[in-house]
């Protein structure tokens, strides 16, 4: 019995050692002989029931090996998945599947492969984004511009392109283009800035960021360029800005992100160089005003006209007025004021146009500067056509009054003074007075009391400025009876003040005489009752004026006689009667008084 048990224990130990050397991967199982003898019947029974091999521990060893394989595979999967952050959830699901039951090695292998693929995919997703370039503002870019470096650059291009000022100006623009190349459109959204700011604030964009040294260096160099070359450069710069505007408008039609997303290139450099030129050489703008006014067609549209382009033109005139107020008002009156009387007039355009002239007139000593410089190089800052537009905008019918009417009334006195300023009696002023009288006579006859009164006053100014205006009035008298009545009425009511300004009175006396003859004829032959009433009113005022003129004429005659008597008495009292030249006395009297 002992021998049998000894052999059996030896056999079991051998089997265990065999498995340990082959499949336990370094693990050892401790067994006891007595316990094995007690469990022998149970082991044989389990082996028989499972129809497996005769070794009692094969079933458990197989389970242990499968569990060990799964454990090693899980460790390997975890190592692979640890390279990606997002694989953590996948690993949890994998553990959950493995704990649901004992599945085959094939399932475990497939699951491990899918984990590896997911890990690689997740690694691609979590790749770090490229760092964004830091945003550069206009102020930061402008601060880096060195005035000495700019001066050296300008000196170099002046020598390299001598006699080619257009190319020099292009290179000048390139310098600032490089200086502001890091500024994108989001840092200088000029379309939005121009739309949301007032004209007073627009005028400082973007030159408020340029240092005084850089400004002076640029201005000194620009001053040496010709007006023709600068005018071409102004148009070239404007074309570039308007092209950017068109691209932004085109890009914004199909995008909800806004117009500023259409172009990533900033236009700040073009605005800087254009402002520098216009401030230092305002005449460059005057040189291109006809082109901007008459314009040209581009893709079926006016190249320089339209509501979208108006704010850019206003900005340009604001820059020029900074350098010369007279150029600013001249540009406003010739190019912008006519827009308000045209079909394209709207509240937005009126507002921005009025803002500009209000800014010009609010400048220090603006009135004296503009009145003294009312005529610039033979051209008037406020031509007669501009005064007519202003007159009708300031005194509209009561039903046509708008918010802008009060603003027109505020600027009207100053602009009227500029329009009527000039060398009195000069050939140019005589022409201006005749042009003004043409529309003033018509306006004085309209059924708008305020307009009629103001136009009558302007007509009287024309009469005092140029005696030929009396003849002009006489020719159109019957065609403008309403106007004539208004003018005669005002002359009658304000005779004391006006008679001094209208001296000598001979042209008026002769004109009133002609009017009375026409009135008498009109009252006799005119069939229209309304016109007959006008002739009667005109004749009433003409008689009053004729009496005033006759009374004044009699006084002058008396004064002349008194002067002759005094002269004669002085001659008698004089000891040297022969020194008097009696022939010159009538000439002297006739030169002073007219009979």
Coordinates of C-alpha atoms in Angstrom, one line a residue:
X1 CA 0.0 0.0 0.0
X2 CA 2.8 2.4 0.9
X3 CA 4.6 1.5 -2.2
X4 CA 1.6 2.1 -4.3
X5 CA 1.0 5.5 -2.7
X6 CA 4.6 6.4 -3.2
X7 CA 4.5 5.6 -6.9
X8 CA 1.3 7.4 -7.3
X9 CA 2.6 10.6 -5.6
X10 CA 5.7 10.4 -7.7
X11 CA 3.6 10.2 -10.9
X12 CA 1.4 13.2 -9.9
X13 CA 4.5 15.2 -9.0
X14 CA 6.0 14.3 -12.3
X15 CA 3.0 15.4 -14.2
X16 CA 2.9 18.7 -12.3
X17 CA 6.5 19.3 -13.0
X18 CA 6.0 18.5 -16.7
X19 CA 3.2 21.1 -16.9
X20 CA 5.2 23.6 -15.0
X21 CA 8.1 23.3 -17.3
X22 CA 5.9 23.7 -20.4
X23 CA 2.8 25.8 -19.7
X24 CA 3.0 27.5 -16.3
X25 CA 5.2 30.3 -17.5
X26 CA 7.2 30.3 -14.3
X27 CA 4.2 29.5 -12.0
X28 CA 4.3 26.5 -9.6
X29 CA 1.5 24.7 -7.9
X30 CA 2.1 23.2 -4.4
X31 CA 0.4 19.8 -3.9
X32 CA 0.0 17.5 -0.9
X33 CA 0.0 13.7 -1.2
X34 CA -2.5 13.0 1.5
X35 CA -4.9 15.6 0.1
X36 CA -4.5 14.1 -3.3
X37 CA -5.4 10.6 -2.0
X38 CA -8.6 12.0 -0.5
X39 CA -9.6 13.8 -3.7
X40 CA -8.7 11.0 -6.0
X41 CA -12.2 9.5 -6.3
X42 CA -13.7 13.0 -6.9
X43 CA -11.1 13.8 -9.6
X44 CA -11.8 10.5 -11.4
X45 CA -15.5 11.1 -11.2
X46 CA -15.2 14.7 -12.7
X47 CA -12.9 13.3 -15.5
X48 CA -15.4 10.5 -16.3
X49 CA -18.4 12.9 -16.4
X50 CA -16.5 15.4 -18.7
X51 CA -15.3 12.6 -21.0
X52 CA -12.0 14.3 -21.1
X53 CA -8.5 12.8 -20.7
X54 CA -7.6 10.9 -17.6
X55 CA -5.6 13.6 -15.8
X56 CA -7.7 15.1 -13.0
X57 CA -6.5 18.8 -13.3
X58 CA -6.7 19.2 -17.1
X59 CA -10.0 21.0 -17.1
X60 CA -8.9 23.6 -14.6
X61 CA -5.5 24.0 -16.2
X62 CA -7.2 24.8 -19.6
X63 CA -9.3 27.5 -18.0
X64 CA -6.3 28.9 -16.3
X65 CA -4.4 29.0 -19.6
X66 CA -7.2 30.7 -21.4
X67 CA -7.6 33.3 -18.7
X68 CA -3.8 33.9 -18.7
X69 CA -3.9 34.4 -22.5
X70 CA -6.7 36.9 -22.2
X71 CA -4.9 38.7 -19.5
X72 CA -1.8 39.1 -21.6
X73 CA -3.8 40.3 -24.5
X74 CA -5.6 42.8 -22.4
X75 CA -2.3 44.2 -21.2
X76 CA -1.0 44.5 -24.7
X77 CA -4.2 46.3 -25.8
X78 CA -3.9 48.7 -22.9
X79 CA -0.3 49.5 -23.9
X80 CA -1.3 50.3 -27.4
X81 CA -4.3 52.3 -26.4
X82 CA -2.3 54.4 -23.9
X83 CA -0.8 56.4 -26.8
X84 CA -4.1 58.1 -27.5
X85 CA -6.3 59.9 -25.0
X86 CA -9.6 59.1 -26.7
X87 CA -9.1 55.3 -26.6
X88 CA -9.9 55.2 -22.9
X89 CA -13.7 54.7 -23.6
X90 CA -12.9 51.9 -26.1
X91 CA -10.7 50.1 -23.6
X92 CA -13.5 50.2 -21.1
X93 CA -15.9 48.7 -23.5
X94 CA -13.4 46.0 -24.4
X95 CA -13.0 45.0 -20.7
X96 CA -16.8 44.8 -20.4
X97 CA -17.1 42.4 -23.4
X98 CA -14.4 40.2 -22.0
X99 CA -16.2 39.9 -18.6
X100 CA -19.5 38.8 -20.1
X101 CA -18.5 35.2 -20.6
X102 CA -15.8 32.8 -21.8
X103 CA -15.4 33.3 -25.5
X104 CA -12.9 31.9 -27.9
X105 CA -9.4 33.2 -28.7
X106 CA -10.6 34.2 -32.2
X107 CA -13.0 36.8 -30.8
X108 CA -10.4 38.2 -28.5
X109 CA -7.9 38.5 -31.4
X110 CA -10.4 40.4 -33.6
X111 CA -11.3 42.8 -30.8
X112 CA -7.7 43.6 -30.1
X113 CA -7.1 44.4 -33.8
X114 CA -10.1 46.8 -33.8
X115 CA -8.7 48.6 -30.7
X116 CA -5.4 49.1 -32.5
X117 CA -7.1 50.6 -35.5
X118 CA -9.3 52.9 -33.3
X119 CA -6.2 54.1 -31.5
X120 CA -4.5 55.1 -34.7
X121 CA -7.6 56.9 -35.9
X122 CA -7.8 58.8 -32.6
X123 CA -4.2 59.8 -32.8
X124 CA -4.9 61.6 -36.1
X125 CA -7.9 63.4 -34.6
X126 CA -6.0 64.7 -31.6
X127 CA -3.1 66.2 -33.5
X128 CA -2.3 69.6 -32.3
X129 CA -3.3 72.6 -34.4
X130 CA -0.7 74.8 -35.9
X131 CA -0.1 77.9 -33.7
X132 CA -1.8 81.0 -35.2
X133 CA 0.3 84.0 -36.1
X134 CA -0.1 86.9 -33.7
X135 CA -2.4 89.6 -34.9
X136 CA -0.7 92.9 -35.7
X137 CA -2.7 96.2 -35.2
X138 CA -2.3 99.3 -37.3
X139 CA -0.8 101.1 -34.4
X140 CA 1.8 98.4 -33.8
X141 CA 2.8 98.3 -37.5
X142 CA 2.9 102.1 -37.7
X143 CA 5.1 102.3 -34.6
X144 CA 7.8 100.2 -36.4
X145 CA 8.2 102.6 -39.3
X146 CA 11.5 104.4 -38.9
X147 CA 11.6 108.0 -40.3
X148 CA 15.4 107.7 -41.0
X149 CA 14.9 104.5 -42.9
X150 CA 12.0 106.0 -44.9
X151 CA 14.2 109.1 -45.7
X152 CA 17.0 106.8 -47.0
X153 CA 14.5 104.8 -49.1
X154 CA 12.9 107.9 -50.6
X155 CA 16.4 109.3 -51.5
X156 CA 17.3 106.1 -53.2
X157 CA 14.2 105.8 -55.3
X158 CA 14.5 109.5 -56.3
X159 CA 17.9 108.8 -57.7
X160 CA 17.1 105.4 -59.2
X161 CA 14.0 106.6 -61.0
X162 CA 14.9 110.2 -61.7
X163 CA 12.4 111.8 -64.0
X164 CA 9.9 109.0 -63.5
X165 CA 7.7 110.4 -60.8
X166 CA 4.9 108.0 -61.3
X167 CA 7.2 105.1 -60.6
X168 CA 8.7 106.9 -57.6
X169 CA 5.2 107.3 -56.2
X170 CA 4.4 103.6 -56.8
X171 CA 7.6 102.6 -54.8
X172 CA 6.5 105.1 -52.1
X173 CA 3.3 103.1 -51.8
X174 CA 5.2 99.8 -51.8
X175 CA 7.2 100.9 -48.8
X176 CA 4.1 101.5 -46.7
X177 CA 2.6 98.3 -48.2
X178 CA 5.5 96.3 -46.7
X179 CA 5.2 98.2 -43.4
X180 CA 1.6 97.2 -43.0
X181 CA 1.7 93.8 -44.7
X182 CA 1.1 92.0 -41.4
X183 CA -2.1 93.9 -40.7
X184 CA -5.0 91.9 -42.1
X185 CA -8.5 93.2 -42.9
X186 CA -9.9 92.2 -39.5
X187 CA -7.6 94.7 -37.9
X188 CA -8.5 97.4 -40.4
X189 CA -12.2 96.8 -41.4
X190 CA -12.4 100.1 -43.3
X191 CA -15.8 99.5 -44.9
X192 CA -17.3 99.1 -41.5
X193 CA -15.3 101.9 -40.0
X194 CA -16.4 104.3 -42.7
X195 CA -20.0 103.3 -42.4
X196 CA -20.2 103.6 -38.6
X197 CA -18.1 106.7 -37.9
X198 CA -18.8 110.4 -38.4
X199 CA -16.9 112.5 -41.0
X200 CA -15.1 114.3 -38.2
X201 CA -13.7 110.9 -37.0
X202 CA -13.1 109.5 -40.5
X203 CA -10.8 112.4 -41.3
X204 CA -8.2 111.0 -38.9
X205 CA -8.3 107.5 -40.2
X206 CA -5.6 106.1 -40.5
X207 CA -3.1 109.0 -40.3
X208 CA -3.7 109.3 -36.5
X209 CA -1.4 106.2 -36.2
X210 CA 1.5 107.8 -38.2
X211 CA 4.2 109.5 -36.2
X212 CA 5.0 113.2 -36.7
X213 CA 8.5 112.3 -38.0
X214 CA 7.2 109.9 -40.6
X215 CA 4.5 112.3 -41.6
X216 CA 7.0 115.2 -42.1
X217 CA 9.5 113.1 -44.0
X218 CA 6.7 111.9 -46.4
X219 CA 5.2 115.4 -46.8
X220 CA 8.5 117.0 -47.6
X221 CA 9.2 114.4 -50.3
X222 CA 5.7 114.6 -51.7
X223 CA 6.0 118.4 -52.0
X224 CA 8.7 118.0 -54.6
X225 CA 6.5 115.9 -56.9
X226 CA 4.4 117.5 -59.7
X227 CA 0.7 118.0 -59.6
X228 CA 0.2 116.0 -62.7
X229 CA 2.0 113.0 -61.3
X230 CA 0.3 113.3 -58.0
X231 CA -3.1 113.5 -59.7
X232 CA -2.5 110.3 -61.5
X233 CA -1.3 108.7 -58.3
X234 CA -4.6 109.8 -56.6
X235 CA -6.7 108.1 -59.2
X236 CA -4.5 105.0 -59.1
X237 CA -4.9 104.8 -55.3
X238 CA -8.6 105.4 -55.4
X239 CA -9.0 102.7 -58.0
X240 CA -7.2 100.2 -55.7
X241 CA -9.5 101.1 -52.8
X242 CA -12.7 100.9 -54.9
X243 CA -11.5 97.5 -56.3
X244 CA -11.2 96.3 -52.7
X245 CA -14.7 97.7 -51.9
X246 CA -16.1 95.8 -54.9
X247 CA -14.5 92.6 -53.9
X248 CA -15.9 92.9 -50.4
X249 CA -19.4 93.6 -51.7
X250 CA -19.2 90.7 -54.0
X251 CA -17.9 88.4 -51.3
X252 CA -20.6 89.5 -48.8
X253 CA -23.5 88.6 -51.1
X254 CA -23.1 84.9 -50.6
X255 CA -21.7 85.0 -47.1
X256 CA -23.4 85.8 -43.8
X257 CA -20.1 86.5 -42.1
X258 CA -19.9 90.1 -43.3
X259 CA -18.2 92.0 -46.1
X260 CA -14.9 92.2 -44.4
X261 CA -14.3 88.4 -44.9
X262 CA -14.1 88.8 -48.6
X263 CA -10.5 89.9 -48.6
X264 CA -7.7 89.1 -46.2
X265 CA -5.4 91.9 -47.6
X266 CA -5.5 95.1 -45.7
X267 CA -5.9 98.5 -47.5
X268 CA -4.4 100.5 -44.7
X269 CA -1.3 101.3 -46.7
X270 CA -3.3 102.7 -49.6
X271 CA -5.3 105.0 -47.3
X272 CA -2.1 106.2 -45.6
X273 CA -0.3 107.2 -48.8
X274 CA -3.4 108.7 -50.3
X275 CA -4.1 110.8 -47.2
X276 CA -0.4 112.0 -47.1
X277 CA -0.6 113.2 -50.7
X278 CA -4.0 114.9 -50.3
X279 CA -3.0 116.7 -47.2
X280 CA 0.3 118.0 -48.5
X281 CA -0.8 118.7 -52.1
X282 CA -4.6 119.4 -52.0
X283 CA -4.4 120.7 -55.6
X284 CA -3.9 117.1 -56.7
X285 CA -7.5 116.5 -55.8
X286 CA -8.7 119.6 -57.7
X287 CA -6.8 118.2 -60.7
X288 CA -9.0 115.1 -60.8
X289 CA -12.3 116.5 -59.7
X290 CA -13.7 116.6 -63.3
X291 CA -12.8 112.9 -63.7
X292 CA -14.6 112.1 -60.4
X293 CA -17.6 114.2 -61.4
X294 CA -18.0 113.1 -65.0
X295 CA -16.6 109.7 -64.2
X296 CA -16.4 106.8 -66.6
X297 CA -18.3 103.5 -67.0
X298 CA -16.8 100.4 -65.4
X299 CA -18.8 97.2 -65.9
X300 CA -21.9 99.2 -66.8
X301 CA -21.7 101.4 -63.7
X302 CA -20.3 104.9 -62.9
X303 CA -16.8 104.2 -61.8
X304 CA -16.6 107.0 -59.1
X305 CA -20.3 107.7 -58.4
X306 CA -22.8 105.9 -56.3
X307 CA -23.9 105.7 -52.7
X308 CA -21.3 103.0 -51.8
X309 CA -18.4 105.2 -53.2
X310 CA -19.7 108.5 -51.8
X311 CA -18.1 107.9 -48.3
X312 CA -14.7 107.4 -49.9
X313 CA -15.0 110.6 -51.9
X314 CA -16.0 112.4 -48.8
X315 CA -13.0 111.0 -46.9
X316 CA -10.7 112.3 -49.7
X317 CA -12.2 115.8 -49.6
X318 CA -11.8 115.8 -45.8
X319 CA -8.1 115.0 -46.2
X320 CA -7.7 117.8 -48.8
X321 CA -9.5 120.3 -46.6
X322 CA -7.1 119.5 -43.8
X323 CA -4.4 121.0 -46.0
X324 CA -6.4 123.8 -47.5
X325 CA -10.0 124.8 -46.5
X326 CA -10.6 126.5 -49.8
X327 CA -9.9 123.3 -51.7
X328 CA -12.2 121.4 -49.4
X329 CA -15.1 123.8 -50.0
X330 CA -14.4 124.1 -53.7
X331 CA -14.5 120.3 -54.0
X332 CA -17.7 120.1 -51.9
X333 CA -19.5 122.7 -53.9
X334 CA -18.5 121.4 -57.3
X335 CA -18.8 117.6 -56.7
X336 CA -21.0 116.9 -53.7
X337 CA -23.6 119.6 -53.4
X338 CA -25.1 118.9 -56.9
X339 CA -25.8 115.3 -55.6
X340 CA -28.4 116.6 -53.2
X341 CA -30.4 118.1 -56.0
X342 CA -30.3 115.0 -58.1
X343 CA -32.3 111.8 -58.3
X344 CA -29.7 109.9 -56.2
X345 CA -30.3 112.2 -53.2
X346 CA -31.4 110.3 -50.0
X347 CA -31.1 110.9 -46.3
X348 CA -27.8 109.0 -46.0
X349 CA -26.1 111.0 -48.7
X350 CA -27.5 114.3 -47.5
X351 CA -26.2 113.6 -44.0
X352 CA -22.7 112.7 -44.9
X353 CA -22.4 115.6 -47.4
X354 CA -23.7 118.1 -44.7
X355 CA -21.3 116.6 -42.1
X356 CA -18.4 117.4 -44.4
X357 CA -19.3 121.1 -45.0
X358 CA -20.1 121.5 -41.3
X359 CA -16.6 120.2 -40.5
X360 CA -15.0 122.7 -43.0
X361 CA -17.0 125.7 -41.6
X362 CA -16.2 124.8 -38.0
X363 CA -12.4 125.0 -38.6
X364 CA -10.6 127.9 -36.9
X365 CA -10.9 131.2 -38.8
X366 CA -12.8 129.3 -41.5
X367 CA -15.1 132.3 -42.4
X368 CA -12.3 134.8 -43.0
X369 CA -10.2 132.2 -44.9
X370 CA -13.0 131.3 -47.2
X371 CA -14.3 134.8 -47.8
X372 CA -10.9 136.2 -48.6
X373 CA -10.2 133.2 -50.9
X374 CA -13.6 133.1 -52.5
X375 CA -12.0 133.2 -55.9
X376 CA -9.2 130.6 -56.3
X377 CA -7.1 130.6 -59.4
X378 CA -9.9 132.3 -61.4
X379 CA -12.6 129.9 -60.1
X380 CA -15.1 130.6 -57.4
X381 CA -15.4 128.3 -54.4
X382 CA -19.1 128.7 -54.5
X383 CA -20.3 129.2 -58.1
X384 CA -23.7 130.6 -58.9
X385 CA -25.1 127.2 -59.6
X386 CA -24.1 126.1 -56.1
X387 CA -25.8 129.1 -54.5
X388 CA -29.0 128.3 -56.4
X389 CA -29.0 124.7 -55.0
X390 CA -28.3 126.0 -51.5
X391 CA -31.0 128.6 -51.8
X392 CA -33.7 126.1 -52.7
X393 CA -32.5 123.6 -50.1
X394 CA -32.6 126.2 -47.4
X395 CA -36.0 127.7 -48.3
X396 CA -38.2 124.8 -49.5
X397 CA -42.0 124.7 -49.5
X398 CA -43.4 124.0 -46.0
X399 CA -44.6 120.6 -47.2
X400 CA -41.1 119.7 -48.3
X401 CA -39.2 120.6 -45.2
X402 CA -37.1 117.7 -43.8
X403 CA -34.7 117.2 -41.0
X404 CA -31.8 118.5 -43.1
X405 CA -33.5 121.8 -43.7
X406 CA -32.5 123.2 -40.4
X407 CA -28.9 122.2 -41.0
X408 CA -28.9 124.0 -44.4
X409 CA -30.3 127.1 -42.7
X410 CA -27.4 127.0 -40.3
X411 CA -24.7 126.9 -43.0
X412 CA -26.5 129.2 -45.5
X413 CA -25.3 132.6 -44.3
X414 CA -21.7 131.7 -44.3
X415 CA -21.8 130.0 -47.7
X416 CA -23.9 132.8 -49.2
X417 CA -21.3 135.3 -48.1
X418 CA -18.6 133.3 -49.8
X419 CA -20.8 133.0 -53.0
X420 CA -21.2 136.8 -53.1
X421 CA -17.7 137.7 -52.1
X422 CA -15.2 139.2 -54.7
X423 CA -13.7 142.4 -56.0
X424 CA -16.7 144.7 -56.4
X425 CA -16.9 146.3 -59.9
X426 CA -14.5 143.8 -61.5
X427 CA -15.3 142.1 -64.8
X428 CA -15.6 138.7 -63.1
X429 CA -18.0 140.0 -60.4
X430 CA -20.2 141.6 -63.2
X431 CA -20.5 138.2 -64.9
X432 CA -21.3 136.5 -61.6
X433 CA -24.0 139.0 -60.7
X434 CA -25.7 138.5 -64.1
X435 CA -25.6 134.8 -63.6
X436 CA -27.0 135.0 -60.1
X437 CA -29.8 137.4 -61.2
X438 CA -31.0 134.9 -63.8
X439 CA -32.1 132.4 -61.1
X440 CA -32.8 134.9 -58.4
X441 CA -35.5 136.6 -60.5
X442 CA -37.3 133.3 -61.0
X443 CA -37.1 132.3 -57.3
X444 CA -38.4 135.7 -56.2
X445 CA -41.6 135.1 -58.0
X446 CA -42.4 131.7 -56.4
X447 CA -45.2 131.3 -53.9
X448 CA -42.9 130.5 -51.0
X449 CA -42.7 133.6 -48.9
X450 CA -39.3 132.9 -47.3
X451 CA -37.7 131.9 -50.7
X452 CA -39.3 135.0 -52.4
X453 CA -38.0 137.4 -49.8
X454 CA -34.5 136.0 -49.9
X455 CA -34.3 135.8 -53.7
X456 CA -35.5 139.4 -53.9
X457 CA -32.7 140.5 -51.6
X458 CA -30.1 138.7 -53.8
X459 CA -31.6 140.3 -56.9
X460 CA -31.1 143.8 -55.3
X461 CA -27.5 142.8 -54.5
X462 CA -27.0 142.1 -58.2
X463 CA -28.4 145.6 -59.1
X464 CA -25.9 147.3 -56.7
X465 CA -23.0 145.2 -58.0
X466 CA -23.5 145.7 -61.7
X467 CA -25.5 148.5 -63.5
X468 CA -26.0 146.2 -66.5
X469 CA -28.3 144.1 -64.3
X470 CA -30.9 146.9 -64.6
X471 CA -31.0 146.3 -68.3
X472 CA -31.2 142.6 -67.8
X473 CA -34.2 143.1 -65.4
X474 CA -35.9 145.4 -67.8
X475 CA -35.8 142.9 -70.6
X476 CA -37.5 140.1 -68.6
X477 CA -39.8 142.4 -66.6
X478 CA -43.1 141.3 -68.1
X479 CA -42.1 137.7 -68.1
X480 CA -41.4 137.9 -64.3
X481 CA -44.1 140.1 -63.0
X482 CA -44.4 138.3 -59.7
X483 CA -40.6 138.6 -59.1
X484 CA -40.6 142.3 -60.1
X485 CA -43.4 143.1 -57.7
X486 CA -41.5 141.4 -54.9
X487 CA -38.3 143.3 -55.7
X488 CA -40.1 146.6 -56.0
X489 CA -41.9 146.0 -52.7
X490 CA -38.7 145.4 -50.9
X491 CA -37.0 148.4 -52.4
X492 CA -40.0 150.5 -51.2
X493 CA -40.0 149.1 -47.6
X494 CA -36.2 149.3 -47.1
X495 CA -35.4 152.4 -49.1
X496 CA -33.4 154.2 -46.5
X497 CA -30.9 151.4 -46.2
X498 CA -30.9 150.3 -49.9
X499 CA -30.7 153.7 -51.5
X500 CA -27.2 154.3 -50.0
X501 CA -26.0 151.0 -51.4
X502 CA -27.5 151.5 -54.8
X503 CA -26.0 155.0 -55.5
X504 CA -25.7 156.3 -58.1
X505 CA -29.4 156.1 -58.6
X506 CA -29.6 157.1 -62.3
X507 CA -29.9 153.5 -63.6
X508 CA -32.7 152.7 -61.1
X509 CA -34.5 155.9 -62.0
X510 CA -34.4 155.1 -65.7
X511 CA -35.6 151.5 -65.1
X512 CA -38.5 152.6 -62.9
X513 CA -39.5 155.1 -65.6
X514 CA -39.6 152.2 -68.2
X515 CA -41.6 150.0 -65.7
X516 CA -44.3 152.6 -65.3
X517 CA -44.8 152.8 -69.0
X518 CA -45.1 149.0 -69.3
X519 CA -47.5 148.9 -66.3
X520 CA -49.8 151.4 -67.9
X521 CA -49.8 149.5 -71.2
X522 CA -50.4 146.2 -69.4
X523 CA -53.3 147.5 -67.3
X524 CA -55.0 148.7 -70.5
X525 CA -54.4 145.7 -72.8
X526 CA -54.0 142.7 -70.5
X527 CA -57.2 140.5 -70.4
X528 CA -56.0 138.2 -67.7
X529 CA -57.4 139.5 -64.3
X530 CA -54.5 138.0 -62.4
X531 CA -51.9 139.7 -64.5
X532 CA -53.8 143.0 -64.4
X533 CA -53.6 142.8 -60.6
X534 CA -49.9 142.2 -60.8
X535 CA -49.5 145.3 -63.1
X536 CA -51.4 147.4 -60.7
X537 CA -49.2 146.3 -57.7
X538 CA -46.1 146.9 -59.7
X539 CA -47.3 150.3 -60.8
X540 CA -48.2 151.2 -57.2
X541 CA -44.6 150.4 -55.9
X542 CA -43.1 152.0 -59.0
X543 CA -44.9 155.3 -58.3
X544 CA -43.7 155.3 -54.7
X545 CA -40.1 154.7 -55.8
X546 CA -40.4 157.3 -58.5
X547 CA -41.5 159.8 -55.9
X548 CA -38.6 159.0 -53.7
X549 CA -36.1 159.2 -56.5
X550 CA -37.6 162.6 -57.7
X551 CA -37.4 164.0 -54.1
X552 CA -33.8 162.9 -53.8
X553 CA -33.1 164.3 -57.3
X554 CA -34.5 167.7 -56.2
X555 CA -32.3 167.7 -53.1
X556 CA -29.3 167.0 -55.2
X557 CA -30.1 169.9 -57.5
X558 CA -30.4 172.2 -54.5
X559 CA -27.1 171.1 -53.2
X560 CA -25.5 171.7 -56.5
X561 CA -26.8 175.2 -56.7
X562 CA -25.6 175.9 -53.2
X563 CA -22.2 174.6 -54.1
X564 CA -22.1 176.9 -57.2
X565 CA -23.1 179.9 -55.1
X566 CA -20.5 179.1 -52.4
X567 CA -17.8 178.8 -55.1
X568 CA -18.8 182.1 -56.7
X569 CA -18.8 183.9 -53.3
X570 CA -15.4 182.5 -52.5
X571 CA -14.1 183.6 -55.8
X572 CA -15.4 187.2 -55.2
X573 CA -13.8 187.3 -51.8
X574 CA -10.6 186.0 -53.2
X575 CA -7.9 188.4 -54.1
X576 CA -6.8 186.3 -56.9
X577 CA -9.9 185.9 -59.1
X578 CA -7.8 185.0 -62.1
X579 CA -6.6 181.8 -60.5
X580 CA -10.1 180.2 -60.7
X581 CA -10.9 178.2 -63.8
X582 CA -14.6 178.7 -64.2
X583 CA -14.8 176.2 -67.0
X584 CA -14.0 173.4 -64.7
X585 CA -16.8 174.1 -62.2
X586 CA -19.7 172.6 -64.2
X587 CA -17.5 169.6 -64.9
X588 CA -16.8 169.2 -61.2
X589 CA -20.5 169.5 -60.3
X590 CA -21.7 167.0 -63.0
X591 CA -19.2 164.5 -61.8
X592 CA -20.6 164.6 -58.3
X593 CA -24.3 164.8 -59.1
X594 CA -26.4 163.7 -61.9
X595 CA -29.4 165.8 -63.0

